[in-house]
Amino acid sequence: MLSKMTTRIGKGIAGVFACALIANTAVATTAVADTWPDKPITIIVPFGSGGSTDRSARALASFLPGELGQPVTVINKPGGGGQLGHTWFLQQPDDGLTLLFTSGSPYIGNNILHTGAKFKISDFAFINAQWVDWDLIACHKDRPWTSLVELLNDVKAKPKTISFSVVLGSSGRLTIATLLEAMGLPQDSINVVVYQGGAKPRTALAGGQVDCSIIGGEGSTEIREFIRPLAVVREEAHPDWDAPIVNEALKPLKIEIPLISGGIRTIAAQASFKEKHPERFDRIVAAIEKTTKSKDFEKFAKRSQLGSEWHGPKKTADMVDYNFTFLKKYGDLTK
């Protein structure tokens, strides 16, 4: 009897110790999540200073310390269309103290497809698409077309005579490809003039050096007086432009095209960091979400003409992956 009682007591004490161990582990994990990060955060921008991606990163960096309790600095690592900075970021310790603010699309995809990058999209754990641009389809104001249908009918009737300006490897270039495919026309039916960066294609359109352009809508209001908008590549109309959504404009032709997002400016961590430290990754996600949704940040972003959207990790990754499918499909056209 005494032996059985001793055994029961021993099992009871072991159970208490086991429960205490589990409780202490849970408390320790929570403490790590609550106190991390314990060192400054660095955000890598794989482009030069002053551009929209750089300015977006610096805006976020100025507000994030209020949520993370640590200073946040931005370092520019330009080169190779973003590849140098992307590669350097992935080579840093995967401790979550180094983040990346980049154009998740199209630059990461273009690095993979065209510039020999050794990384994969799955190496990046996207946190948020801070700013998702959309494209405007427009012609010069002195050109004859008053609708997208009129323009495309002329493309079909007079192939290789109408010119479009686009950014190298951009969503605008992909949209031209999908339009021609939907029309059943060869890809050389339009003269595509490719530029680096968004300013030159807009200048070419405004000055009449090209007939049309498919270019980021957010930055095109500055040339409004020189152009005629024909459609917006969106799911809904935009208040800044008197133009239909593209698939509504295409209805008379009985065709439809996929809506490919413009530049997707994203903040990301390393995928290995997310896998090793999911609670710390969640801490970063929560801090960025709270910052992005804060009234002060929204006011600052609006005043500075920057994006302040919250999409979250899953939707952001889905958007980047969706665009990448078209970059792969039309890879030869985006070089």
mmCIF file of N, CA and C in Angstrom, residues 259-320:
data_model
loop_
_atom_site.group_PDB
_atom_site.id
_atom_site.type_symbol
_atom_site.label_atom_id
_atom_site.label_comp_id
_atom_site.label_asym_id
_atom_site.label_seq_id
_atom_site.Cartn_x
_atom_site.Cartn_y
_atom_site.Cartn_z
ATOM 1 N N LEU A 259 -5.860 41.500 -65.135
ATOM 2 C CA LEU A 259 -5.442 42.787 -64.576
ATOM 3 C C LEU A 259 -4.114 42.593 -63.849
ATOM 4 N N ILE A 260 -3.055 43.039 -64.479
ATOM 5 C CA ILE A 260 -1.717 42.894 -63.912
ATOM 6 C C ILE A 260 -1.368 44.178 -63.169
ATOM 7 N N SER A 261 -1.035 44.046 -61.898
ATOM 8 C CA SER A 261 -0.712 45.221 -61.081
ATOM 9 C C SER A 261 0.514 45.930 -61.615
ATOM 10 N N GLY A 262 0.560 47.239 -61.374
ATOM 11 C CA GLY A 262 1.768 47.994 -61.669
ATOM 12 C C GLY A 262 2.844 47.647 -60.655
ATOM 13 N N GLY A 263 3.785 48.537 -60.447
ATOM 14 C CA GLY A 263 4.853 48.273 -59.488
ATOM 15 C C GLY A 263 4.307 47.968 -58.104
ATOM 16 N N ILE A 264 4.795 46.883 -57.501
ATOM 17 C CA ILE A 264 4.360 46.478 -56.160
ATOM 18 C C ILE A 264 5.519 46.721 -55.202
ATOM 19 N N ARG A 265 5.449 47.820 -54.458
ATOM 20 C CA ARG A 265 6.524 48.164 -53.519
ATOM 21 C C ARG A 265 6.266 47.432 -52.210
ATOM 22 N N THR A 266 7.187 46.552 -51.860
ATOM 23 C CA THR A 266 6.960 45.629 -50.749
ATOM 24 C C THR A 266 8.055 45.744 -49.698
ATOM 25 N N ILE A 267 7.689 45.353 -48.486
ATOM 26 C CA ILE A 267 8.696 45.149 -47.442
ATOM 27 C C ILE A 267 8.711 43.667 -47.112
ATOM 28 N N ALA A 268 9.900 43.128 -46.928
ATOM 29 C CA ALA A 268 10.036 41.682 -46.755
ATOM 30 C C ALA A 268 11.139 41.351 -45.761
ATOM 31 N N ALA A 269 11.032 40.148 -45.211
ATOM 32 C CA ALA A 269 12.099 39.558 -44.409
ATOM 33 C C ALA A 269 12.639 38.359 -45.189
ATOM 34 N N GLN A 270 13.644 37.715 -44.659
ATOM 35 C CA GLN A 270 14.134 36.483 -45.279
ATOM 36 C C GLN A 270 13.193 35.339 -44.915
ATOM 37 N N ALA A 271 12.916 34.470 -45.867
ATOM 38 C CA ALA A 271 12.016 33.340 -45.616
ATOM 39 C C ALA A 271 12.569 32.435 -44.516
ATOM 40 N N SER A 272 13.900 32.301 -44.453
ATOM 41 C CA SER A 272 14.501 31.456 -43.416
ATOM 42 C C SER A 272 14.274 32.041 -42.025
ATOM 43 N N PHE A 273 14.242 33.371 -41.914
ATOM 44 C CA PHE A 273 13.939 34.010 -40.626
ATOM 45 C C PHE A 273 12.512 33.684 -40.194
ATOM 46 N N LYS A 274 11.578 33.796 -41.100
ATOM 47 C CA LYS A 274 10.184 33.476 -40.779
ATOM 48 C C LYS A 274 10.042 32.033 -40.320
ATOM 49 N N GLU A 275 10.775 31.141 -40.978
ATOM 50 C CA GLU A 275 10.689 29.717 -40.632
ATOM 51 C C GLU A 275 11.312 29.432 -39.267
ATOM 52 N N LYS A 276 12.448 30.062 -38.975
ATOM 53 C CA LYS A 276 13.158 29.815 -37.719
ATOM 54 C C LYS A 276 12.524 30.524 -36.530
ATOM 55 N N HIS A 277 11.976 31.719 -36.776
ATOM 56 C CA HIS A 277 11.453 32.541 -35.685
ATOM 57 C C HIS A 277 10.062 33.074 -36.033
ATOM 58 N N PRO A 278 9.071 32.205 -36.106
ATOM 59 C CA PRO A 278 7.738 32.669 -36.521
ATOM 60 C C PRO A 278 7.147 33.720 -35.591
ATOM 61 N N GLU A 279 7.451 33.632 -34.288
ATOM 62 C CA GLU A 279 6.887 34.603 -33.354
ATOM 63 C C GLU A 279 7.517 35.989 -33.567
ATOM 64 N N ARG A 280 8.778 36.025 -33.931
ATOM 65 C CA ARG A 280 9.431 37.302 -34.213
ATOM 66 C C ARG A 280 8.937 37.885 -35.543
ATOM 67 N N PHE A 281 8.739 37.016 -36.513
ATOM 68 C CA PHE A 281 8.176 37.475 -37.785
ATOM 69 C C PHE A 281 6.802 38.096 -37.553
ATOM 70 N N ASP A 282 5.984 37.436 -36.730
ATOM 71 C CA ASP A 282 4.657 37.979 -36.413
ATOM 72 C C ASP A 282 4.760 39.328 -35.707
ATOM 73 N N ARG A 283 5.789 39.485 -34.894
ATOM 74 C CA ARG A 283 6.002 40.759 -34.194
ATOM 75 C C ARG A 283 6.275 41.877 -35.208
ATOM 76 N N ILE A 284 7.119 41.582 -36.184
ATOM 77 C CA ILE A 284 7.419 42.563 -37.235
ATOM 78 C C ILE A 284 6.164 42.887 -38.039
ATOM 79 N N VAL A 285 5.425 41.853 -38.404
ATOM 80 C CA VAL A 285 4.190 42.045 -39.178
ATOM 81 C C VAL A 285 3.217 42.946 -38.424
ATOM 82 N N ALA A 286 3.029 42.649 -37.132
ATOM 83 C CA ALA A 286 2.087 43.432 -36.326
ATOM 84 C C ALA A 286 2.528 44.889 -36.214
ATOM 85 N N ALA A 287 3.838 45.108 -36.057
ATOM 86 C CA ALA A 287 4.356 46.478 -35.926
ATOM 87 C C ALA A 287 4.166 47.265 -37.220
ATOM 88 N N ILE A 288 4.421 46.615 -38.348
ATOM 89 C CA ILE A 288 4.268 47.297 -39.638
ATOM 90 C C ILE A 288 2.794 47.547 -39.942
ATOM 91 N N GLU A 289 1.946 46.594 -39.604
ATOM 92 C CA GLU A 289 0.512 46.798 -39.817
ATOM 93 C C GLU A 289 -0.006 47.973 -38.990
ATOM 94 N N LYS A 290 0.364 48.010 -37.710
ATOM 95 C CA LYS A 290 -0.100 49.087 -36.843
ATOM 96 C C LYS A 290 0.428 50.439 -37.320
ATOM 97 N N THR A 291 1.690 50.452 -37.756
ATOM 98 C CA THR A 291 2.280 51.700 -38.252
ATOM 99 C C THR A 291 1.575 52.174 -39.515
ATOM 100 N N THR A 292 1.395 51.261 -40.457
ATOM 101 C CA THR A 292 0.791 51.604 -41.740
ATOM 102 C C THR A 292 -0.636 52.112 -41.588
ATOM 103 N N LYS A 293 -1.358 51.568 -40.614
ATOM 104 C CA LYS A 293 -2.757 51.944 -40.410
ATOM 105 C C LYS A 293 -2.923 53.162 -39.504
ATOM 106 N N SER A 294 -1.826 53.647 -38.935
ATOM 107 C CA SER A 294 -1.937 54.765 -38.004
ATOM 108 C C SER A 294 -2.305 56.047 -38.745
ATOM 109 N N LYS A 295 -3.073 56.890 -38.096
ATOM 110 C CA LYS A 295 -3.514 58.147 -38.709
ATOM 111 C C LYS A 295 -2.336 59.053 -39.048
ATOM 112 N N ASP A 296 -1.359 59.088 -38.165
ATOM 113 C CA ASP A 296 -0.198 59.955 -38.403
ATOM 114 C C ASP A 296 0.561 59.525 -39.657
ATOM 115 N N PHE A 297 0.751 58.206 -39.802
ATOM 116 C CA PHE A 297 1.467 57.716 -40.977
ATOM 117 C C PHE A 297 0.649 57.958 -42.244
ATOM 118 N N GLU A 298 -0.650 57.718 -42.185
ATOM 119 C CA GLU A 298 -1.506 57.940 -43.346
ATOM 120 C C GLU A 298 -1.466 59.398 -43.792
ATOM 121 N N LYS A 299 -1.508 60.309 -42.829
ATOM 122 C CA LYS A 299 -1.435 61.737 -43.164
ATOM 123 C C LYS A 299 -0.097 62.078 -43.807
ATOM 124 N N PHE A 300 0.981 61.551 -43.223
ATOM 125 C CA PHE A 300 2.311 61.824 -43.753
ATOM 126 C C PHE A 300 2.450 61.274 -45.170
ATOM 127 N N ALA A 301 1.984 60.034 -45.381
ATOM 128 C CA ALA A 301 2.094 59.403 -46.697
ATOM 129 C C ALA A 301 1.296 60.169 -47.741
ATOM 130 N N LYS A 302 0.099 60.613 -47.366
ATOM 131 C CA LYS A 302 -0.731 61.364 -48.312
ATOM 132 C C LYS A 302 -0.073 62.688 -48.668
ATOM 133 N N ARG A 303 0.447 63.359 -47.663
ATOM 134 C CA ARG A 303 1.113 64.644 -47.881
ATOM 135 C C ARG A 303 2.356 64.481 -48.753
ATOM 136 N N SER A 304 3.026 63.338 -48.618
ATOM 137 C CA SER A 304 4.259 63.084 -49.369
ATOM 138 C C SER A 304 4.007 62.332 -50.674
ATOM 139 N N GLN A 305 2.730 62.067 -50.969
ATOM 140 C CA GLN A 305 2.342 61.335 -52.180
ATOM 141 C C GLN A 305 2.997 59.955 -52.230
ATOM 142 N N LEU A 306 2.872 59.226 -51.105
ATOM 143 C CA LEU A 306 3.383 57.875 -50.975
ATOM 144 C C LEU A 306 2.240 56.923 -50.652
ATOM 145 N N GLY A 307 2.453 55.648 -50.896
ATOM 146 C CA GLY A 307 1.430 54.654 -50.584
ATOM 147 C C GLY A 307 1.395 54.332 -49.098
ATOM 148 N N SER A 308 0.221 54.018 -48.598
ATOM 149 C CA SER A 308 0.085 53.611 -47.187
ATOM 150 C C SER A 308 -0.966 52.505 -47.088
ATOM 151 N N GLU A 309 -0.814 51.499 -47.944
ATOM 152 C CA GLU A 309 -1.792 50.419 -48.009
ATOM 153 C C GLU A 309 -1.395 49.276 -47.080
ATOM 154 N N TRP A 310 -2.396 48.544 -46.605
ATOM 155 C CA TRP A 310 -2.109 47.328 -45.852
ATOM 156 C C TRP A 310 -2.782 46.151 -46.550
ATOM 157 N N HIS A 311 -1.969 45.201 -47.012
ATOM 158 C CA HIS A 311 -2.474 43.987 -47.653
ATOM 159 C C HIS A 311 -2.125 42.738 -46.857
ATOM 160 N N GLY A 312 -1.059 42.796 -46.082
ATOM 161 C CA GLY A 312 -0.650 41.650 -45.276
ATOM 162 C C GLY A 312 0.185 40.654 -46.051
ATOM 163 N N PRO A 313 0.812 39.697 -45.328
ATOM 164 C CA PRO A 313 1.760 38.767 -45.957
ATOM 165 C C PRO A 313 1.169 37.902 -47.075
ATOM 166 N N LYS A 314 0.015 37.284 -46.831
ATOM 167 C CA LYS A 314 -0.522 36.350 -47.826
ATOM 168 C C LYS A 314 -0.933 37.048 -49.121
ATOM 169 N N LYS A 315 -1.701 38.122 -49.011
ATOM 170 C CA LYS A 315 -2.162 38.805 -50.204
ATOM 171 C C LYS A 315 -0.991 39.399 -50.976
ATOM 172 N N THR A 316 -0.005 39.917 -50.243
ATOM 173 C CA THR A 316 1.172 40.473 -50.900
ATOM 174 C C THR A 316 1.909 39.401 -51.693
ATOM 175 N N ALA A 317 2.148 38.255 -51.067
ATOM 176 C CA ALA A 317 2.829 37.152 -51.759
ATOM 177 C C ALA A 317 2.023 36.697 -52.967
ATOM 178 N N ASP A 318 0.708 36.643 -52.834
ATOM 179 C CA ASP A 318 -0.146 36.229 -53.956
ATOM 180 C C ASP A 318 -0.031 37.208 -55.126
ATOM 181 N N MET A 319 0.008 38.505 -54.841
ATOM 182 C CA MET A 319 0.119 39.507 -55.902
ATOM 183 C C MET A 319 1.453 39.382 -56.632
ATOM 184 N N VAL A 320 2.534 39.213 -55.870
ATOM 185 C CA VAL A 320 3.855 39.085 -56.486
ATOM 186 C C VAL A 320 3.914 37.820 -57.341
#
